[in-house]
Amino acid sequence: DTGVSQDPRHKITKRGQNVTFRCDPISEHNRLYWYRQTLGQGPEFLTYFQNEAQLEKSRLLSDRFSAERPKGSFSTLEIQRTEQGDSAMYLCASSGGQGARMNTEAFFGQGTRLTVV
Amino acid sequence: AQKVTQAQTEISVVEKEDVTLDCVYETRDTTYYLFWYKQPPSGELVFLIRRNSFDEQNEISGRYSWNFQKSTSSFNFTITASQVVDSAVYFCALSTTYQAGTALIFGKGTTLSVSS
């Protein structure tokens, strides 16, 4: 395991369809993040897990979005009833560390590029 | 409110030139972390550096150097003798919660193009 992996790398879907993305973090990392990046912008935080607990959600995460990390390992991000505005790169990141070094750097995957047509 | 501003949208230089990417941040927290990430065309964000708010020492790593100044809330990044492989989008980011693994707040990025 050399890094964060995301699947699929690209997804084209019709408006109104549901899509699900998967993220496999670095194996020893207990924290996992989802971000969304649109063209010309920096990544924007969506949600954060510590182990299997979802501890933080951005207001960007509408009711159509749901994320899970059932066993504290991989995570899925589902978007229901996709809209054209959901077209973006969805990035997953993981980080680890204990105690005073809890706020360590996050390592990112290559992202899933979603196009809603 | 937390905010990161990268005023330079695009910079173009010729190989071997030095280039500085600017980053200005806003936060009311006294404990915070600053980061720089590189995003090459492949899309993956590559971690470059992390600094905490209590360490204002500048850092040099090969051709890269970082200048952290709390007085001006800036964390600038300089590439010396730029190379074509440095072409990428560079993001400055801020994280302000110490005890929890909270999210990064990114600037909009600076696109660096290095031509040969």
PDB file of C-alpha atoms in Angstrom:
ATOM      1  CA  ASP A   1       0.000   0.000   0.000  1.00  0.00           C
ATOM      2  CA  THR A   2       1.802   3.065  -1.233  1.00  0.00           C
ATOM      3  CA  GLY A   3      -0.878   5.711  -1.135  1.00  0.00           C
ATOM      4  CA  VAL A   4      -4.531   6.677  -1.194  1.00  0.00           C
ATOM      5  CA  SER A   5      -6.436   5.049  -4.025  1.00  0.00           C
ATOM      6  CA  GLN A   6      -9.760   6.090  -5.473  1.00  0.00           C
ATOM      7  CA  ASP A   7     -12.117   4.280  -7.793  1.00  0.00           C
ATOM      8  CA  PRO A   8     -13.262   5.005 -10.415  1.00  0.00           C
ATOM      9  CA  ARG A   9     -10.931   7.651 -11.808  1.00  0.00           C
ATOM     10  CA  HIS A  10     -13.601   8.966 -14.145  1.00  0.00           C
ATOM     11  CA  LYS A  11     -17.385   8.717 -14.111  1.00  0.00           C
ATOM     12  CA  ILE A  12     -19.865  10.079 -16.614  1.00  0.00           C
ATOM     13  CA  THR A  13     -23.488   9.864 -15.577  1.00  0.00           C
ATOM     14  CA  LYS A  14     -26.836  11.192 -16.663  1.00  0.00           C
ATOM     15  CA  ARG A  15     -28.578  13.770 -14.557  1.00  0.00           C
ATOM     16  CA  GLY A  16     -30.792  12.128 -11.973  1.00  0.00           C
ATOM     17  CA  GLN A  17     -28.735   8.958 -11.632  1.00  0.00           C
ATOM     18  CA  ASN A  18     -27.010   7.848  -8.440  1.00  0.00           C
ATOM     19  CA  VAL A  19     -23.244   7.418  -8.297  1.00  0.00           C
ATOM     20  CA  THR A  20     -20.912   5.934  -5.698  1.00  0.00           C
ATOM     21  CA  PHE A  21     -17.186   6.491  -5.323  1.00  0.00           C
ATOM     22  CA  ARG A  22     -14.741   4.492  -3.252  1.00  0.00           C
ATOM     23  CA  CYS A  23     -11.636   5.570  -1.373  1.00  0.00           C
ATOM     24  CA  ASP A  24      -9.000   3.281   0.133  1.00  0.00           C
ATOM     25  CA  PRO A  25      -6.808   5.290   2.511  1.00  0.00           C
ATOM     26  CA  ILE A  26      -3.276   4.540   3.592  1.00  0.00           C
ATOM     27  CA  SER A  27      -3.730   1.492   5.789  1.00  0.00           C
ATOM     28  CA  GLU A  28      -2.451   2.864   9.109  1.00  0.00           C
ATOM     29  CA  HIS A  29      -4.300   6.174   8.802  1.00  0.00           C
ATOM     30  CA  ASN A  30      -7.333   6.602  11.032  1.00  0.00           C
ATOM     31  CA  ARG A  31      -8.578   9.872   9.552  1.00  0.00           C
ATOM     32  CA  LEU A  32     -10.223  10.136   6.172  1.00  0.00           C
ATOM     33  CA  TYR A  33     -11.480  13.218   4.338  1.00  0.00           C
ATOM     34  CA  TRP A  34     -13.555  13.908   1.254  1.00  0.00           C
ATOM     35  CA  TYR A  35     -13.073  17.103  -0.729  1.00  0.00           C
ATOM     36  CA  ARG A  36     -14.608  18.479  -3.898  1.00  0.00           C
ATOM     37  CA  GLN A  37     -12.640  20.486  -6.437  1.00  0.00           C
ATOM     38  CA  THR A  38     -14.160  22.411  -9.313  1.00  0.00           C
ATOM     39  CA  LEU A  39     -12.222  23.890 -12.212  1.00  0.00           C
ATOM     40  CA  GLY A  40      -9.961  26.743 -11.208  1.00  0.00           C
ATOM     41  CA  GLN A  41     -10.658  26.358  -7.504  1.00  0.00           C
ATOM     42  CA  GLY A  42      -8.923  24.813  -4.554  1.00  0.00           C
ATOM     43  CA  PRO A  43     -10.375  21.703  -2.928  1.00  0.00           C
ATOM     44  CA  GLU A  44     -13.356  22.309  -0.636  1.00  0.00           C
ATOM     45  CA  PHE A  45     -13.964  20.162   2.412  1.00  0.00           C
ATOM     46  CA  LEU A  46     -17.012  17.891   2.378  1.00  0.00           C
ATOM     47  CA  THR A  47     -16.712  15.502   5.297  1.00  0.00           C
ATOM     48  CA  TYR A  48     -14.312  13.839   7.721  1.00  0.00           C
ATOM     49  CA  PHE A  49     -14.120  10.453   9.452  1.00  0.00           C
ATOM     50  CA  GLN A  50     -12.080   9.379  12.415  1.00  0.00           C
ATOM     51  CA  ASN A  51     -12.074   5.610  12.215  1.00  0.00           C
ATOM     52  CA  GLU A  52     -15.698   4.732  11.390  1.00  0.00           C
ATOM     53  CA  ALA A  53     -17.229   7.851  12.970  1.00  0.00           C
ATOM     54  CA  GLN A  54     -18.251  10.727  10.720  1.00  0.00           C
ATOM     55  CA  LEU A  55     -17.246  13.692  12.872  1.00  0.00           C
ATOM     56  CA  GLU A  56     -17.652  16.666  10.607  1.00  0.00           C
ATOM     57  CA  LYS A  57     -19.782  17.611   7.615  1.00  0.00           C
ATOM     58  CA  SER A  58     -19.615  20.748   5.523  1.00  0.00           C
ATOM     59  CA  ARG A  59     -22.762  22.629   4.587  1.00  0.00           C
ATOM     60  CA  LEU A  60     -21.710  21.823   1.007  1.00  0.00           C
ATOM     61  CA  LEU A  61     -22.799  18.255   1.735  1.00  0.00           C
ATOM     62  CA  SER A  62     -26.463  18.410   0.796  1.00  0.00           C
ATOM     63  CA  ASP A  63     -29.018  15.725   1.648  1.00  0.00           C
ATOM     64  CA  ARG A  64     -28.265  14.059  -1.674  1.00  0.00           C
ATOM     65  CA  PHE A  65     -24.742  13.257  -0.501  1.00  0.00           C
ATOM     66  CA  SER A  66     -23.919  10.494   1.935  1.00  0.00           C
ATOM     67  CA  ALA A  67     -20.593   9.094   3.038  1.00  0.00           C
ATOM     68  CA  GLU A  68     -19.756   5.981   4.998  1.00  0.00           C
ATOM     69  CA  ARG A  69     -16.724   4.306   6.438  1.00  0.00           C
ATOM     70  CA  PRO A  70     -18.262   1.168   7.901  1.00  0.00           C
ATOM     71  CA  LYS A  71     -15.206  -0.628   9.231  1.00  0.00           C
ATOM     72  CA  GLY A  72     -12.909   2.311   9.622  1.00  0.00           C
ATOM     73  CA  SER A  73     -10.983   1.360   6.523  1.00  0.00           C
ATOM     74  CA  PHE A  74     -12.295   2.227   3.054  1.00  0.00           C
ATOM     75  CA  SER A  75     -14.957   4.863   2.532  1.00  0.00           C
ATOM     76  CA  THR A  76     -17.714   5.438   0.002  1.00  0.00           C
ATOM     77  CA  LEU A  77     -19.285   8.679  -1.130  1.00  0.00           C
ATOM     78  CA  GLU A  78     -22.709   8.419  -2.760  1.00  0.00           C
ATOM     79  CA  ILE A  79     -24.484  11.158  -4.640  1.00  0.00           C
ATOM     80  CA  GLN A  80     -28.180  10.588  -5.271  1.00  0.00           C
ATOM     81  CA  ARG A  81     -30.163  12.235  -8.069  1.00  0.00           C
ATOM     82  CA  THR A  82     -27.085  13.835  -9.569  1.00  0.00           C
ATOM     83  CA  GLU A  83     -27.271  17.375 -10.930  1.00  0.00           C
ATOM     84  CA  GLN A  84     -25.025  19.120 -13.431  1.00  0.00           C
ATOM     85  CA  GLY A  85     -23.646  21.226 -10.608  1.00  0.00           C
ATOM     86  CA  ASP A  86     -22.230  18.083  -9.040  1.00  0.00           C
ATOM     87  CA  SER A  87     -19.689  17.822 -11.848  1.00  0.00           C
ATOM     88  CA  ALA A  88     -16.305  18.126 -10.171  1.00  0.00           C
ATOM     89  CA  MET A  89     -13.247  16.221  -9.022  1.00  0.00           C
ATOM     90  CA  TYR A  90     -13.903  14.361  -5.784  1.00  0.00           C
ATOM     91  CA  LEU A  91     -10.739  13.937  -3.759  1.00  0.00           C
ATOM     92  CA  CYS A  92     -10.129  11.639  -0.840  1.00  0.00           C
ATOM     93  CA  ALA A  93      -7.345  12.157   1.672  1.00  0.00           C
ATOM     94  CA  SER A  94      -6.118  10.355   4.746  1.00  0.00           C
ATOM     95  CA  SER A  95      -3.915  11.236   7.655  1.00  0.00           C
ATOM     96  CA  GLY A  96      -2.712   9.670  10.855  1.00  0.00           C
ATOM     97  CA  GLY A  97      -0.826  10.458  14.013  1.00  0.00           C
ATOM     98  CA  GLN A  98      -1.462  10.310  17.711  1.00  0.00           C
ATOM     99  CA  GLY A  99      -1.344  12.738  20.586  1.00  0.00           C
ATOM    100  CA  ALA A 100       0.454  15.983  19.955  1.00  0.00           C
ATOM    101  CA  ARG A 101       1.047  15.139  16.341  1.00  0.00           C
ATOM    102  CA  MET A 102      -2.589  14.611  15.513  1.00  0.00           C
ATOM    103  CA  ASN A 103      -2.708  17.416  13.014  1.00  0.00           C
ATOM    104  CA  THR A 104      -0.401  15.853  10.498  1.00  0.00           C
ATOM    105  CA  GLU A 105      -0.317  16.282   6.781  1.00  0.00           C
ATOM    106  CA  ALA A 106      -3.011  14.698   4.670  1.00  0.00           C
ATOM    107  CA  PHE A 107      -2.156  12.482   1.709  1.00  0.00           C
ATOM    108  CA  PHE A 108      -4.458  12.720  -1.252  1.00  0.00           C
ATOM    109  CA  GLY A 109      -5.630  10.257  -3.853  1.00  0.00           C
ATOM    110  CA  GLN A 110      -5.788  11.057  -7.557  1.00  0.00           C
ATOM    111  CA  GLY A 111      -9.473  11.792  -7.359  1.00  0.00           C
ATOM    112  CA  THR A 112     -12.619  10.743  -9.182  1.00  0.00           C
ATOM    113  CA  ARG A 113     -13.679  13.119 -11.924  1.00  0.00           C
ATOM    114  CA  LEU A 114     -17.470  13.185 -12.181  1.00  0.00           C
ATOM    115  CA  THR A 115     -19.236  14.564 -15.235  1.00  0.00           C
ATOM    116  CA  VAL A 116     -23.005  14.858 -15.093  1.00  0.00           C
ATOM    117  CA  VAL A 117     -24.609  15.221 -18.533  1.00  0.00           C
TER     118      VAL A 117
ATOM    119  CA  ALA B   1     -13.355  33.195   9.749  1.00  0.00           C
ATOM    120  CA  GLN B   2     -10.563  31.226   8.187  1.00  0.00           C
ATOM    121  CA  LYS B   3      -9.375  32.163   4.729  1.00  0.00           C
ATOM    122  CA  VAL B   4      -6.416  31.637   2.421  1.00  0.00           C
ATOM    123  CA  THR B   5      -5.671  34.040  -0.413  1.00  0.00           C
ATOM    124  CA  GLN B   6      -3.357  33.307  -3.302  1.00  0.00           C
ATOM    125  CA  ALA B   7      -3.493  36.502  -5.296  1.00  0.00           C
ATOM    126  CA  GLN B   8      -1.442  35.211  -8.220  1.00  0.00           C
ATOM    127  CA  THR B   9      -3.660  33.169 -10.510  1.00  0.00           C
ATOM    128  CA  GLU B  10      -0.995  32.313 -13.089  1.00  0.00           C
ATOM    129  CA  ILE B  11       2.751  32.802 -13.301  1.00  0.00           C
ATOM    130  CA  SER B  12       4.925  32.054 -16.321  1.00  0.00           C
ATOM    131  CA  VAL B  13       8.694  31.873 -16.095  1.00  0.00           C
ATOM    132  CA  VAL B  14      11.555  30.586 -18.149  1.00  0.00           C
ATOM    133  CA  GLU B  15      13.639  27.713 -16.859  1.00  0.00           C
ATOM    134  CA  LYS B  16      16.282  28.670 -14.294  1.00  0.00           C
ATOM    135  CA  GLU B  17      14.410  31.739 -13.139  1.00  0.00           C
ATOM    136  CA  ASP B  18      13.501  32.044  -9.474  1.00  0.00           C
ATOM    137  CA  VAL B  19       9.806  32.383  -8.689  1.00  0.00           C
ATOM    138  CA  THR B  20       7.891  33.223  -5.512  1.00  0.00           C
ATOM    139  CA  LEU B  21       4.315  32.149  -4.895  1.00  0.00           C
ATOM    140  CA  ASP B  22       2.445  34.298  -2.412  1.00  0.00           C
ATOM    141  CA  CYS B  23       0.058  33.105   0.284  1.00  0.00           C
ATOM    142  CA  VAL B  24      -1.814  35.239   2.805  1.00  0.00           C
ATOM    143  CA  TYR B  25      -3.997  33.651   5.472  1.00  0.00           C
ATOM    144  CA  GLU B  26      -6.601  34.812   7.962  1.00  0.00           C
ATOM    145  CA  THR B  27      -7.442  33.165  11.245  1.00  0.00           C
ATOM    146  CA  ARG B  28      -8.234  34.197  14.804  1.00  0.00           C
ATOM    147  CA  ASP B  29      -6.798  30.995  16.229  1.00  0.00           C
ATOM    148  CA  THR B  30      -3.404  31.156  17.862  1.00  0.00           C
ATOM    149  CA  THR B  31      -2.627  27.542  16.996  1.00  0.00           C
ATOM    150  CA  TYR B  32      -2.753  26.716  13.342  1.00  0.00           C
ATOM    151  CA  TYR B  33      -0.900  24.896  10.600  1.00  0.00           C
ATOM    152  CA  LEU B  34       0.052  26.029   7.135  1.00  0.00           C
ATOM    153  CA  PHE B  35       0.668  23.762   4.186  1.00  0.00           C
ATOM    154  CA  TRP B  36       1.750  23.861   0.578  1.00  0.00           C
ATOM    155  CA  TYR B  37       0.589  21.245  -1.909  1.00  0.00           C
ATOM    156  CA  LYS B  38       1.521  20.732  -5.557  1.00  0.00           C
ATOM    157  CA  GLN B  39      -1.038  19.477  -8.067  1.00  0.00           C
ATOM    158  CA  PRO B  40       0.550  18.295 -11.318  1.00  0.00           C
ATOM    159  CA  PRO B  41      -1.596  17.596 -14.401  1.00  0.00           C
ATOM    160  CA  SER B  42      -2.217  14.044 -13.153  1.00  0.00           C
ATOM    161  CA  GLY B  43      -4.439  15.585 -10.465  1.00  0.00           C
ATOM    162  CA  GLU B  44      -2.999  14.137  -7.282  1.00  0.00           C
ATOM    163  CA  LEU B  45      -2.196  16.672  -4.591  1.00  0.00           C
ATOM    164  CA  VAL B  46       1.382  16.223  -3.424  1.00  0.00           C
ATOM    165  CA  PHE B  47       2.303  17.388   0.062  1.00  0.00           C
ATOM    166  CA  LEU B  48       5.288  19.757   0.154  1.00  0.00           C
ATOM    167  CA  ILE B  49       5.500  21.269   3.619  1.00  0.00           C
ATOM    168  CA  ARG B  50       3.667  21.762   6.929  1.00  0.00           C
ATOM    169  CA  ARG B  51       4.472  24.538   9.413  1.00  0.00           C
ATOM    170  CA  ASN B  52       2.894  25.263  12.773  1.00  0.00           C
ATOM    171  CA  SER B  53       2.107  28.725  14.039  1.00  0.00           C
ATOM    172  CA  PHE B  54       4.754  28.603  16.739  1.00  0.00           C
ATOM    173  CA  ASP B  55       7.644  27.986  14.394  1.00  0.00           C
ATOM    174  CA  GLU B  56       8.539  30.983  12.271  1.00  0.00           C
ATOM    175  CA  GLN B  57      11.853  29.617  11.118  1.00  0.00           C
ATOM    176  CA  ASN B  58      12.189  29.671   7.387  1.00  0.00           C
ATOM    177  CA  GLU B  59      12.821  26.355   5.742  1.00  0.00           C
ATOM    178  CA  ILE B  60      14.822  25.268   2.747  1.00  0.00           C
ATOM    179  CA  SER B  61      14.540  21.943   0.986  1.00  0.00           C
ATOM    180  CA  GLY B  62      16.677  21.713  -2.117  1.00  0.00           C
ATOM    181  CA  ARG B  63      15.407  24.290  -4.599  1.00  0.00           C
ATOM    182  CA  TYR B  64      12.351  25.023  -2.451  1.00  0.00           C
ATOM    183  CA  SER B  65      12.205  27.517   0.378  1.00  0.00           C
ATOM    184  CA  TRP B  66       9.402  28.890   2.509  1.00  0.00           C
ATOM    185  CA  ASN B  67       9.136  32.241   4.276  1.00  0.00           C
ATOM    186  CA  PHE B  68       6.646  32.306   7.161  1.00  0.00           C
ATOM    187  CA  GLN B  69       5.902  35.747   8.637  1.00  0.00           C
ATOM    188  CA  LYS B  70       3.199  35.970  11.300  1.00  0.00           C
ATOM    189  CA  SER B  71       3.387  39.765  11.321  1.00  0.00           C
ATOM    190  CA  THR B  72       2.035  39.887   7.778  1.00  0.00           C
ATOM    191  CA  SER B  73       0.107  36.564   7.923  1.00  0.00           C
ATOM    192  CA  SER B  74       2.044  35.299   4.972  1.00  0.00           C
ATOM    193  CA  PHE B  75       3.588  31.970   4.043  1.00  0.00           C
ATOM    194  CA  ASN B  76       5.363  32.446   0.730  1.00  0.00           C
ATOM    195  CA  PHE B  77       6.999  29.730  -1.338  1.00  0.00           C
ATOM    196  CA  THR B  78      10.059  30.264  -3.507  1.00  0.00           C
ATOM    197  CA  ILE B  79      11.385  27.931  -6.168  1.00  0.00           C
ATOM    198  CA  THR B  80      14.990  28.636  -7.083  1.00  0.00           C
ATOM    199  CA  ALA B  81      16.277  27.833 -10.564  1.00  0.00           C
ATOM    200  CA  SER B  82      12.878  26.630 -11.762  1.00  0.00           C
ATOM    201  CA  GLN B  83      12.570  23.597 -14.008  1.00  0.00           C
ATOM    202  CA  VAL B  84       9.924  22.469 -16.477  1.00  0.00           C
ATOM    203  CA  VAL B  85       8.913  19.707 -14.041  1.00  0.00           C
ATOM    204  CA  ASP B  86       7.879  22.402 -11.572  1.00  0.00           C
ATOM    205  CA  SER B  87       4.947  23.275 -13.818  1.00  0.00           C
ATOM    206  CA  ALA B  88       1.823  22.601 -11.778  1.00  0.00           C
ATOM    207  CA  VAL B  89      -0.863  24.244  -9.695  1.00  0.00           C
ATOM    208  CA  TYR B  90       0.350  25.099  -6.210  1.00  0.00           C
ATOM    209  CA  PHE B  91      -2.039  25.391  -3.289  1.00  0.00           C
ATOM    210  CA  CYS B  92      -1.507  26.997   0.068  1.00  0.00           C
ATOM    211  CA  ALA B  93      -3.738  25.653   2.859  1.00  0.00           C
ATOM    212  CA  LEU B  94      -4.599  26.364   6.485  1.00  0.00           C
ATOM    213  CA  SER B  95      -5.726  24.083   9.300  1.00  0.00           C
ATOM    214  CA  THR B  96      -6.733  25.566  12.616  1.00  0.00           C
ATOM    215  CA  THR B  97      -7.891  22.867  15.018  1.00  0.00           C
ATOM    216  CA  TYR B  98      -5.106  21.268  16.968  1.00  0.00           C
ATOM    217  CA  GLN B  99      -6.793  18.395  18.722  1.00  0.00           C
ATOM    218  CA  ALA B 100      -8.993  17.099  15.945  1.00  0.00           C
ATOM    219  CA  GLY B 101      -8.067  16.103  12.426  1.00  0.00           C
ATOM    220  CA  THR B 102      -9.971  18.954  10.943  1.00  0.00           C
ATOM    221  CA  ALA B 103     -10.132  19.952   7.343  1.00  0.00           C
ATOM    222  CA  LEU B 104      -7.752  22.004   5.299  1.00  0.00           C
ATOM    223  CA  ILE B 105      -8.866  25.350   3.949  1.00  0.00           C
ATOM    224  CA  PHE B 106      -7.300  25.863   0.550  1.00  0.00           C
ATOM    225  CA  GLY B 107      -6.554  28.938  -1.480  1.00  0.00           C
ATOM    226  CA  LYS B 108      -7.587  29.010  -5.125  1.00  0.00           C
ATOM    227  CA  GLY B 109      -4.143  28.015  -6.271  1.00  0.00           C
ATOM    228  CA  THR B 110      -1.440  29.493  -8.456  1.00  0.00           C
ATOM    229  CA  THR B 111      -0.737  27.903 -11.817  1.00  0.00           C
ATOM    230  CA  LEU B 112       2.988  27.915 -12.511  1.00  0.00           C
ATOM    231  CA  SER B 113       4.187  27.383 -16.074  1.00  0.00           C
ATOM    232  CA  VAL B 114       7.895  26.906 -16.610  1.00  0.00           C
ATOM    233  CA  SER B 115       9.058  26.939 -20.203  1.00  0.00           C
ATOM    234  CA  SER B 116      12.362  25.706 -21.539  1.00  0.00           C
TER     235      SER B 116
END
